[in-house]
Amino acid sequence: MKSCDDKCIRVALCQIQCSLGNKKENIAKMKSILEEYSADLYVFPEMFLTGYMIRDEVFTLSESIRDNSFQAVSDLSKQYGVDIVFGAAVNDDVPGIIRNSAVAVHSDGLLEKYDKIHLANFGPFDECLYFTPGENLKIIDVQGFKIGLIICYDIFFPELIKSYALAGVDGVICISASPVTSMTAFETVMPARAVENAIYMIYVNQAGPQLNQVFFGGSGAVDPSGMQMVKNVYFNSDVTVVSLSKLHLARAKKLRPTIRDSLAFKRNIDVLGQE
């Protein structure tokens, strides 16, 4: 039973098959989800605005965060009074620089973004041909919950999530475009990242075929003790809504105080470095 002193937010995991190269249609799909499901924060996959497999079209389909597509999503956020996180190819102010970004749109009109730090450049992936890697973490605030943002391959770098945890986040959202060949790897590290940091982990993946790739879907949320909270279907569109609890988070941090002990370890290392 939830305590009357508990603070919660509802997060919608919007595993929606996007239309490749059609930004207007994908924004329309986003609107339909906001109309059908009730949540405080709606999360859509990596590169949802255009689809992941746009390849060279990224140079014409990417936009500045001040341009029309982002304004359209901002208008939706204001209209429904909710926050939205979605993936997009974003032009920086420097010509020729394009980022693979997680864009956070808030109901008060604020737009923020995280730029993918670890670009996938192996096997079927050639992101370094199109994108410039990001350099900074991004923590967003959703009704008092501090949420860190990462994208897909970033999740395999535990130091990145640990940096967020040491900065005091309540959870980390990973938006993704992961094919079926990577299913086992992602489903292995998701609970590990949660339990080793005592935070919520939320994963929202692309689903279904795009050109020569098939994305496995399988989005989900894991609580700070490493337990699976919700699991979306494989390969098809699916939406689930999960509740994040401050009280449950606090209890998990007391039961497994990894952040407390990580901070103590860091202080000891800093002292040794000064000797």
Short mmCIF file of C-alpha atoms in Angstrom, two decimals:
data_model
loop_
_atom_site.label_atom_id
_atom_site.label_comp_id
_atom_site.label_asym_id
_atom_site.label_seq_id
_atom_site.Cartn_x
_atom_site.Cartn_y
_atom_site.Cartn_z
CA MET A 1 0.00 0.00 0.00
CA LYS A 2 1.38 3.41 -0.98
CA SER A 3 2.05 5.83 1.90
CA CYS A 4 0.23 9.17 1.88
CA ASP A 5 3.70 10.72 2.27
CA ASP A 6 4.98 9.03 -0.89
CA LYS A 7 5.81 11.06 -3.99
CA CYS A 8 5.20 9.29 -7.30
CA ILE A 9 5.21 9.98 -11.01
CA ARG A 10 3.76 7.89 -13.82
CA VAL A 11 5.98 7.17 -16.81
CA ALA A 12 4.61 5.86 -20.12
CA LEU A 13 6.97 3.57 -22.07
CA CYS A 14 5.88 4.37 -25.62
CA GLN A 15 7.28 1.59 -27.77
CA ILE A 16 5.67 2.80 -30.99
CA GLN A 17 6.72 1.79 -34.49
CA CYS A 18 7.64 5.02 -36.22
CA SER A 19 7.27 5.88 -39.91
CA LEU A 20 10.68 6.03 -41.53
CA GLY A 21 11.49 9.57 -42.66
CA ASN A 22 8.01 10.96 -41.89
CA LYS A 23 8.29 13.44 -39.02
CA LYS A 24 4.72 14.72 -39.23
CA GLU A 25 3.28 11.23 -39.02
CA ASN A 26 5.49 10.35 -36.07
CA ILE A 27 4.41 13.48 -34.20
CA ALA A 28 0.78 12.52 -34.95
CA LYS A 29 1.47 9.08 -33.43
CA MET A 30 2.92 10.80 -30.39
CA LYS A 31 -0.24 12.88 -30.01
CA SER A 32 -2.46 9.80 -30.22
CA ILE A 33 -0.53 8.21 -27.34
CA LEU A 34 -0.93 11.34 -25.21
CA GLU A 35 -4.67 11.20 -25.85
CA GLU A 36 -5.02 7.50 -25.03
CA TYR A 37 -2.75 7.01 -22.01
CA SER A 38 -2.49 8.96 -18.77
CA ALA A 39 1.02 9.70 -17.46
CA ASP A 40 3.27 12.51 -16.27
CA LEU A 41 6.19 11.63 -18.55
CA TYR A 42 6.02 9.95 -21.96
CA VAL A 43 9.17 8.29 -23.32
CA PHE A 44 9.65 7.38 -27.00
CA PRO A 45 12.60 5.48 -28.57
CA GLU A 46 15.93 6.60 -30.00
CA MET A 47 15.54 8.52 -33.28
CA PHE A 48 11.74 8.30 -33.00
CA LEU A 49 11.17 11.56 -34.86
CA THR A 50 12.53 10.18 -38.15
CA GLY A 51 13.16 6.49 -37.53
CA TYR A 52 16.63 5.08 -36.98
CA MET A 53 17.50 3.70 -40.42
CA ILE A 54 17.40 6.98 -42.37
CA ARG A 55 21.14 6.79 -43.16
CA ASP A 56 22.22 9.63 -45.53
CA GLU A 57 18.80 11.26 -45.23
CA VAL A 58 19.87 12.42 -41.77
CA PHE A 59 21.53 15.42 -43.42
CA THR A 60 18.21 16.70 -44.73
CA LEU A 61 15.88 15.40 -42.01
CA SER A 62 17.80 16.69 -38.96
CA GLU A 63 16.64 19.97 -37.46
CA SER A 64 17.77 22.55 -34.94
CA ILE A 65 16.04 22.22 -31.59
CA ARG A 66 14.43 25.59 -32.38
CA ASP A 67 12.83 24.36 -35.62
CA ASN A 68 9.28 23.29 -36.50
CA SER A 69 9.21 19.64 -35.41
CA PHE A 70 10.47 20.41 -31.92
CA GLN A 71 8.07 23.31 -31.63
CA ALA A 72 5.23 20.97 -32.60
CA VAL A 73 6.17 18.54 -29.80
CA SER A 74 6.51 21.47 -27.40
CA ASP A 75 2.98 22.55 -28.29
CA LEU A 76 1.73 19.02 -27.50
CA SER A 77 3.54 19.09 -24.17
CA LYS A 78 1.90 22.38 -23.22
CA GLN A 79 -1.52 21.30 -24.50
CA TYR A 80 -1.60 18.10 -22.42
CA GLY A 81 0.43 19.43 -19.48
CA VAL A 82 2.98 16.60 -19.61
CA ASP A 83 6.68 16.04 -20.21
CA ILE A 84 7.98 14.11 -23.23
CA VAL A 85 11.35 12.49 -24.00
CA PHE A 86 12.05 11.28 -27.53
CA GLY A 87 14.95 10.57 -29.84
CA ALA A 88 15.91 12.79 -32.77
CA ALA A 89 18.75 13.85 -35.04
CA VAL A 90 19.57 17.42 -33.99
CA ASN A 91 21.61 19.99 -35.87
CA ASP A 92 23.96 21.98 -33.69
CA ASP A 93 24.73 25.61 -34.39
CA VAL A 94 28.03 24.56 -36.00
CA PRO A 95 27.41 23.59 -39.66
CA GLY A 96 27.88 19.87 -40.31
CA ILE A 97 27.52 18.85 -36.67
CA ILE A 98 24.60 16.49 -36.08
CA ARG A 99 23.88 14.80 -32.77
CA ASN A 100 21.94 11.67 -31.92
CA SER A 101 19.92 13.24 -29.12
CA ALA A 102 17.37 12.50 -26.44
CA VAL A 103 15.18 15.61 -26.41
CA ALA A 104 13.23 16.44 -23.26
CA VAL A 105 10.23 18.72 -23.75
CA HIS A 106 8.57 20.12 -20.64
CA SER A 107 5.05 21.40 -20.16
CA ASP A 108 6.38 24.86 -19.26
CA GLY A 109 8.01 25.18 -22.69
CA LEU A 110 11.57 24.31 -21.65
CA LEU A 111 13.48 22.11 -24.14
CA GLU A 112 16.61 20.21 -23.08
CA LYS A 113 18.69 17.56 -24.78
CA TYR A 114 21.26 14.89 -24.11
CA ASP A 115 23.65 14.02 -26.94
CA LYS A 116 24.67 10.38 -27.20
CA ILE A 117 28.23 10.05 -25.90
CA HIS A 118 29.07 6.51 -26.99
CA LEU A 119 28.19 6.18 -30.67
CA ALA A 120 27.76 2.62 -31.93
CA ASN A 121 30.30 1.98 -34.67
CA PHE A 122 30.60 -1.79 -35.03
CA GLY A 123 28.72 -4.65 -36.65
CA PRO A 124 25.67 -3.20 -38.43
CA PHE A 125 26.16 0.25 -36.87
CA ASP A 126 27.98 3.17 -38.46
CA GLU A 127 26.82 6.10 -36.34
CA CYS A 128 30.20 7.84 -36.55
CA LEU A 129 29.53 8.47 -40.25
CA TYR A 130 26.59 10.69 -39.35
CA PHE A 131 26.85 11.92 -35.78
CA THR A 132 29.27 13.79 -33.55
CA PRO A 133 29.49 12.33 -30.02
CA GLY A 134 28.16 14.26 -27.06
CA GLU A 135 30.30 15.29 -24.12
CA ASN A 136 28.01 16.05 -21.18
CA LEU A 137 25.48 14.38 -18.92
CA LYS A 138 21.93 15.71 -18.78
CA ILE A 139 19.66 15.48 -15.75
CA ILE A 140 16.05 16.56 -16.17
CA ASP A 141 13.50 17.32 -13.47
CA VAL A 142 10.04 15.80 -13.70
CA GLN A 143 7.85 16.88 -10.78
CA GLY A 144 10.75 16.64 -8.35
CA PHE A 145 12.21 13.43 -9.77
CA LYS A 146 15.75 13.79 -11.09
CA ILE A 147 16.18 11.67 -14.22
CA GLY A 148 19.41 11.07 -16.16
CA LEU A 149 19.29 10.50 -19.91
CA ILE A 150 21.31 8.01 -21.97
CA ILE A 151 20.94 6.46 -25.42
CA CYS A 152 21.29 2.79 -26.37
CA TYR A 153 25.01 1.82 -26.44
CA ASP A 154 25.65 4.21 -23.52
CA ILE A 155 24.14 1.63 -21.17
CA PHE A 156 27.20 -0.63 -21.57
CA PHE A 157 29.41 1.96 -19.84
CA PRO A 158 28.66 1.54 -16.12
CA GLU A 159 30.77 4.56 -15.20
CA LEU A 160 28.30 6.76 -17.09
CA ILE A 161 25.31 5.56 -15.08
CA LYS A 162 27.40 5.64 -11.88
CA SER A 163 28.18 9.31 -12.58
CA TYR A 164 24.46 10.01 -12.75
CA ALA A 165 23.85 8.05 -9.55
CA LEU A 166 26.59 9.96 -7.71
CA ALA A 167 24.93 13.18 -8.89
CA GLY A 168 21.78 12.10 -7.06
CA VAL A 169 19.40 10.96 -9.80
CA ASP A 170 16.33 8.91 -8.94
CA GLY A 171 16.47 7.03 -12.22
CA VAL A 172 17.98 6.81 -15.69
CA ILE A 173 16.08 6.63 -18.96
CA CYS A 174 17.70 4.78 -21.85
CA ILE A 175 16.08 5.32 -25.23
CA SER A 176 17.24 2.80 -27.79
CA ALA A 177 17.25 1.43 -31.32
CA SER A 178 18.52 -2.03 -30.59
CA PRO A 179 18.14 -4.93 -33.06
CA VAL A 180 17.22 -8.46 -32.13
CA THR A 181 20.89 -9.53 -32.17
CA SER A 182 21.49 -7.36 -29.09
CA MET A 183 18.45 -8.48 -27.07
CA THR A 184 20.30 -10.68 -24.58
CA ALA A 185 22.95 -8.06 -23.88
CA PHE A 186 20.45 -5.30 -23.10
CA GLU A 187 18.25 -7.54 -20.98
CA THR A 188 21.33 -8.56 -18.98
CA VAL A 189 22.68 -5.09 -18.17
CA MET A 190 19.38 -3.33 -17.44
CA PRO A 191 18.79 -4.89 -13.99
CA ALA A 192 22.53 -4.72 -13.25
CA ARG A 193 22.61 -0.94 -13.79
CA ALA A 194 19.56 -0.57 -11.52
CA VAL A 195 20.70 -2.72 -8.61
CA GLU A 196 24.34 -1.59 -8.58
CA ASN A 197 23.22 2.05 -8.26
CA ALA A 198 19.90 1.60 -6.39
CA ILE A 199 18.01 3.64 -8.98
CA TYR A 200 15.15 3.10 -11.41
CA MET A 201 16.14 2.11 -14.94
CA ILE A 202 13.72 2.69 -17.82
CA TYR A 203 14.41 1.33 -21.30
CA VAL A 204 12.35 2.25 -24.37
CA ASN A 205 13.35 0.55 -27.62
CA GLN A 206 12.38 0.76 -31.28
CA ALA A 207 10.20 -2.15 -32.44
CA GLY A 208 9.75 -3.92 -35.75
CA PRO A 209 11.55 -3.75 -39.12
CA GLN A 210 13.31 -0.77 -40.67
CA LEU A 211 15.17 -1.47 -43.91
CA ASN A 212 17.51 -4.39 -43.12
CA GLN A 213 17.18 -4.19 -39.32
CA VAL A 214 14.58 -5.68 -37.00
CA PHE A 215 14.32 -3.95 -33.62
CA PHE A 216 13.23 -6.22 -30.79
CA GLY A 217 11.12 -3.82 -28.71
CA GLY A 218 10.98 -5.42 -25.27
CA SER A 219 11.00 -2.09 -23.46
CA GLY A 220 10.76 -2.22 -19.70
CA ALA A 221 11.35 -0.72 -16.28
CA VAL A 222 13.43 -2.09 -13.42
CA ASP A 223 13.12 -0.91 -9.82
CA PRO A 224 16.08 0.02 -7.57
CA SER A 225 16.27 -3.53 -6.20
CA GLY A 226 16.70 -4.96 -9.72
CA MET A 227 13.15 -6.30 -10.02
CA GLN A 228 11.31 -5.98 -13.34
CA MET A 229 8.28 -3.71 -13.02
CA VAL A 230 6.82 -3.80 -16.53
CA LYS A 231 7.79 -5.46 -19.80
CA ASN A 232 6.56 -4.46 -23.26
CA VAL A 233 5.96 -7.02 -25.99
CA TYR A 234 8.64 -7.99 -28.47
CA PHE A 235 8.74 -6.65 -32.06
CA ASN A 236 5.41 -4.74 -32.05
CA SER A 237 4.08 -1.44 -30.79
CA ASP A 238 3.14 -1.45 -27.13
CA VAL A 239 2.64 1.09 -24.34
CA THR A 240 2.95 0.41 -20.62
CA VAL A 241 2.71 2.87 -17.73
CA VAL A 242 4.80 2.49 -14.59
CA SER A 243 4.80 4.41 -11.31
CA LEU A 244 8.08 5.58 -9.75
CA SER A 245 8.04 6.01 -5.97
CA LYS A 246 10.35 8.19 -3.85
CA LEU A 247 9.58 6.07 -0.79
CA HIS A 248 10.49 2.80 -2.53
CA LEU A 249 13.66 4.43 -3.82
CA ALA A 250 14.70 5.58 -0.35
CA ARG A 251 14.12 2.12 1.11
CA ALA A 252 16.19 0.49 -1.65
CA LYS A 253 19.08 2.90 -1.04
CA LYS A 254 19.10 1.98 2.66
CA LEU A 255 18.99 -1.75 1.96
CA ARG A 256 21.82 -1.57 -0.58
CA PRO A 257 23.81 1.63 0.08
CA THR A 258 26.07 1.48 -2.97
CA ILE A 259 25.96 5.25 -3.54
CA ARG A 260 26.94 5.99 0.07
CA ASP A 261 29.85 3.57 -0.21
CA SER A 262 30.86 4.80 -3.66
CA LEU A 263 31.08 8.34 -2.29
CA ALA A 264 33.18 7.10 0.64
CA PHE A 265 35.50 5.28 -1.75
CA LYS A 266 35.84 8.40 -3.89
CA ARG A 267 36.78 10.48 -0.83
CA ASN A 268 39.46 7.94 0.14
CA ILE A 269 40.89 7.97 -3.38
CA ASP A 270 40.94 11.78 -3.36
CA VAL A 271 42.85 11.76 -0.05
CA LEU A 272 45.39 9.25 -1.38
CA GLY A 273 45.91 11.45 -4.43
CA GLN A 274 46.81 14.39 -2.22
CA GLU A 275 49.44 12.52 -0.21
#
